[in-house]
mmCIF file of C-alpha atoms in Angstrom:
data_model
loop_
_atom_site.group_PDB
_atom_site.id
_atom_site.type_symbol
_atom_site.label_atom_id
_atom_site.label_comp_id
_atom_site.label_asym_id
_atom_site.label_seq_id
_atom_site.Cartn_x
_atom_site.Cartn_y
_atom_site.Cartn_z
ATOM 1 C CA MET A 209 0.000 0.000 0.000
ATOM 2 C CA GLU A 210 1.416 3.396 -1.025
ATOM 3 C CA PRO A 211 1.202 6.548 1.062
ATOM 4 C CA GLY A 212 -1.433 9.082 -0.005
ATOM 5 C CA ILE A 213 0.982 11.913 -0.791
ATOM 6 C CA ARG A 214 3.748 11.289 -3.259
ATOM 7 C CA ILE A 215 6.021 13.944 -4.653
ATOM 8 C CA GLU A 216 8.870 13.477 -7.057
ATOM 9 C CA PRO A 217 12.235 15.053 -6.152
ATOM 10 C CA GLN A 218 12.369 17.177 -9.321
ATOM 11 C CA GLU A 219 8.867 18.503 -8.655
ATOM 12 C CA PHE A 220 9.787 19.264 -5.042
ATOM 13 C CA PHE A 221 12.880 21.247 -6.045
ATOM 14 C CA GLU A 222 10.897 23.147 -8.669
ATOM 15 C CA GLN A 223 8.327 24.109 -6.034
ATOM 16 C CA VAL A 224 11.068 25.225 -3.644
ATOM 17 C CA HIS A 225 12.722 27.224 -6.425
ATOM 18 C CA ASP A 226 9.424 28.880 -7.375
ATOM 19 C CA TYR A 227 8.757 29.757 -3.726
ATOM 20 C CA SER A 228 12.221 31.247 -3.274
ATOM 21 C CA MET A 229 11.809 33.387 -6.396
ATOM 22 C CA ASP A 230 8.344 34.582 -5.302
ATOM 23 C CA HIS A 231 9.349 35.187 -1.668
ATOM 24 C CA PRO A 232 13.029 36.214 -1.580
ATOM 25 C CA ALA A 233 13.045 37.793 1.901
ATOM 26 C CA GLU A 234 11.412 34.751 3.461
ATOM 27 C CA SER A 235 13.613 32.224 1.673
ATOM 28 C CA ASP A 236 16.798 34.173 2.467
ATOM 29 C CA ALA A 237 15.767 34.333 6.131
ATOM 30 C CA LEU A 238 14.984 30.625 6.153
ATOM 31 C CA VAL A 239 18.331 29.657 4.619
ATOM 32 C CA ALA A 240 20.276 31.967 6.941
ATOM 33 C CA GLY A 241 18.375 30.974 10.086
ATOM 34 C CA LEU A 242 18.543 27.234 9.444
ATOM 35 C CA SER A 243 22.224 27.450 8.517
ATOM 36 C CA VAL A 244 23.122 29.315 11.703
ATOM 37 C CA PHE A 245 20.978 26.938 13.761
ATOM 38 C CA ALA A 246 22.651 23.869 12.224
ATOM 39 C CA TRP A 247 26.108 25.425 12.686
ATOM 40 C CA TYR A 248 25.713 26.090 16.396
ATOM 41 C CA ALA A 249 23.541 23.056 17.273
ATOM 42 C CA MET A 250 25.984 20.624 15.690
ATOM 43 C CA PRO A 251 28.056 19.826 18.844
ATOM 44 C CA ASP A 252 24.957 18.303 20.509
ATOM 45 C CA ILE A 253 24.354 16.059 17.513
ATOM 46 C CA ILE A 254 27.881 15.257 16.281
ATOM 47 C CA SER A 255 30.601 14.657 18.861
ATOM 48 C CA SER A 256 33.515 14.153 16.467
ATOM 49 C CA PRO A 257 35.392 17.384 15.639
ATOM 50 C CA THR A 258 36.308 15.931 12.234
ATOM 51 C CA LEU A 259 32.685 15.207 11.354
ATOM 52 C CA ARG A 260 31.661 18.660 12.623
ATOM 53 C CA PHE A 261 34.291 20.170 10.314
ATOM 54 C CA ILE A 262 32.799 18.257 7.393
ATOM 55 C CA GLY A 263 29.276 19.283 8.432
ATOM 56 C CA LYS A 264 30.206 22.947 8.747
ATOM 57 C CA SER A 265 32.030 22.840 5.428
ATOM 58 C CA THR A 266 28.863 21.412 3.887
ATOM 59 C CA ILE A 267 26.801 24.243 5.387
ATOM 60 C CA LEU A 268 29.214 26.820 3.949
ATOM 61 C CA ALA A 269 29.089 25.161 0.529
ATOM 62 C CA GLY A 270 25.293 25.052 0.606
ATOM 63 C CA VAL A 271 24.934 28.703 1.592
ATOM 64 C CA GLY A 272 27.505 29.697 -1.008
ATOM 65 C CA SER A 273 25.639 27.742 -3.668
ATOM 66 C CA TYR A 274 22.349 29.338 -2.624
ATOM 67 C CA LEU A 275 23.825 32.832 -2.767
ATOM 68 C CA TYR A 276 25.541 32.163 -6.102
ATOM 69 C CA HIS A 277 22.257 31.150 -7.729
ATOM 70 C CA LEU A 278 20.288 34.170 -6.518
ATOM 71 C CA PRO A 279 19.179 36.543 -9.241
ATOM 72 C CA GLY A 280 21.575 39.464 -9.350
ATOM 73 C CA SER A 281 24.342 37.697 -7.423
ATOM 74 C CA ASP A 282 26.861 38.916 -9.988
ATOM 75 C CA LYS A 283 25.781 42.503 -9.265
ATOM 76 C CA ILE A 284 26.210 41.943 -5.536
ATOM 77 C CA ILE A 285 29.808 40.815 -6.081
ATOM 78 C CA GLU A 286 30.478 43.774 -8.381
ATOM 79 C CA GLU A 287 28.961 46.246 -5.895
ATOM 80 C CA SER A 288 31.019 44.728 -3.075
ATOM 81 C CA GLY A 289 34.190 45.272 -5.076
ATOM 82 C CA LYS A 290 33.237 48.889 -5.730
ATOM 83 C CA SER A 291 32.502 49.399 -2.017
ATOM 84 C CA VAL A 292 35.916 48.045 -1.088
ATOM 85 C CA ALA A 293 37.576 50.312 -3.661
ATOM 86 C CA LYS A 294 35.751 53.345 -2.214
ATOM 87 C CA LEU A 295 36.779 52.371 1.306
ATOM 88 C CA TRP A 296 40.430 51.990 0.293
ATOM 89 C CA LYS A 297 40.351 55.410 -1.369
ATOM 90 C CA ARG A 298 38.698 56.984 1.663
ATOM 91 C CA ILE A 299 41.255 55.619 4.126
ATOM 92 C CA GLY A 300 44.183 56.387 1.837
ATOM 93 C CA LEU A 301 45.272 52.876 0.894
ATOM 94 C CA ALA A 302 44.486 53.278 -2.811
ATOM 95 C CA GLU A 303 47.536 55.520 -3.233
ATOM 96 C CA GLN A 304 49.856 53.057 -1.478
ATOM 97 C CA SER A 305 52.031 50.480 -3.207
ATOM 98 C CA ILE A 306 50.696 46.993 -3.871
ATOM 99 C CA PRO A 307 52.780 45.381 -1.093
ATOM 100 C CA VAL A 308 51.365 47.891 1.424
ATOM 101 C CA GLN A 309 47.833 47.179 0.215
ATOM 102 C CA VAL A 310 48.389 43.425 0.458
ATOM 103 C CA ALA A 311 49.848 43.803 3.970
ATOM 104 C CA ALA A 312 46.880 45.940 5.046
ATOM 105 C CA GLY A 313 44.446 43.395 3.605
ATOM 106 C CA LEU A 314 46.223 40.530 5.330
ATOM 107 C CA ALA A 315 46.308 42.400 8.637
ATOM 108 C CA ALA A 316 42.599 43.273 8.451
ATOM 109 C CA SER A 317 41.667 39.714 7.435
ATOM 110 C CA SER A 318 43.803 38.265 10.217
ATOM 111 C CA ALA A 319 42.201 40.548 12.797
ATOM 112 C CA LEU A 320 38.703 39.605 11.631
ATOM 113 C CA LEU A 321 39.508 35.890 11.657
ATOM 114 C CA TRP A 322 41.027 36.187 15.130
ATOM 115 C CA VAL A 323 37.914 37.936 16.530
ATOM 116 C CA ASN A 324 35.686 35.400 14.778
ATOM 117 C CA SER A 325 37.720 32.536 16.225
ATOM 118 C CA LEU A 326 37.444 33.951 19.743
ATOM 119 C CA THR A 327 33.691 34.376 19.352
ATOM 120 C CA GLU A 328 33.231 30.835 18.002
ATOM 121 C CA ARG A 329 35.321 29.388 20.832
ATOM 122 C CA TYR A 330 33.325 31.356 23.416
ATOM 123 C CA ILE A 331 30.000 30.085 22.050
ATOM 124 C CA LEU A 332 31.244 26.479 21.869
ATOM 125 C CA HIS A 333 32.739 26.523 25.362
ATOM 126 C CA ARG A 334 29.643 28.219 26.785
ATOM 127 C CA GLY A 335 27.571 25.289 25.531
ATOM 128 C CA GLU A 336 30.110 22.802 26.851
ATOM 129 C CA ARG A 337 30.028 24.435 30.313
ATOM 130 C CA LYS A 338 26.237 24.165 30.346
ATOM 131 C CA LYS A 339 26.425 20.536 29.219
ATOM 132 C CA ALA A 340 28.913 19.796 32.032
ATOM 133 C CA LYS A 341 26.398 21.263 34.497
ATOM 134 C CA GLY A 342 23.825 18.752 33.271
ATOM 135 C CA LYS A 343 21.782 20.999 31.015
ATOM 136 C CA LYS A 344 20.052 19.191 28.154
ATOM 137 C CA PHE A 345 20.879 20.240 24.577
ATOM 138 C CA PRO A 346 22.693 23.505 25.361
ATOM 139 C CA HIS A 347 24.105 23.857 21.833
ATOM 140 C CA ILE A 348 20.695 23.308 20.261
ATOM 141 C CA LYS A 349 19.223 26.011 22.508
ATOM 142 C CA GLN A 350 22.001 28.428 21.526
ATOM 143 C CA GLY A 351 21.481 27.489 17.883
ATOM 144 C CA LEU A 352 17.760 28.213 18.104
ATOM 145 C CA ILE A 353 18.369 31.652 19.570
ATOM 146 C CA LEU A 354 21.218 32.592 17.220
ATOM 147 C CA GLY A 355 19.429 31.155 14.180
ATOM 148 C CA GLY A 356 16.239 33.013 15.094
ATOM 149 C CA VAL A 357 18.053 36.311 15.547
ATOM 150 C CA CYS A 358 19.872 35.808 12.241
ATOM 151 C CA ALA A 359 16.653 34.910 10.399
ATOM 152 C CA LEU A 360 14.878 37.985 11.792
ATOM 153 C CA ALA A 361 17.752 40.261 10.810
ATOM 154 C CA VAL A 362 17.952 38.838 7.283
ATOM 155 C CA TYR A 363 14.170 39.012 6.903
ATOM 156 C CA ALA A 364 14.048 42.623 8.126
ATOM 157 C CA GLU A 365 16.830 43.599 5.713
ATOM 158 C CA GLY A 366 15.142 41.713 2.871
ATOM 159 C CA ARG A 367 11.827 43.459 3.484
ATOM 160 C CA ARG A 368 13.556 46.830 3.734
ATOM 161 C CA SER A 369 15.221 46.575 0.345
#
């Protein structure tokens, strides 16, 4: 006996695609919120750091693929490049030599990665401290909050523009 509802994978993906094109703010918020939730909830589900690395890499690839296929994604990349060029002119780096520009870019990137690393470690260890105290699913709870905040922010920005 077959179940009453049957949907083919191709049909499902076409429906999802149509929804995302008709409702961009909602679909962007959903992708962002679920991605952030999965990212931060992962330690409660997957204990192996290697498997978490693979899972997080998969999330990054999925979000990147989603963003790449958005209408106008090429314009977003072009506008980002123009914004960076304006910033470099405004702070005086555009007139500097290439090695100075590269050094400034490396220093800024390193600083951002360092702050990001500290933040990620804090969030992970916060969940681990709660788990050690006997709390149930501390990473999932953090993921729900962070994913919800991210989804609301992306939705608000999507509705604004």
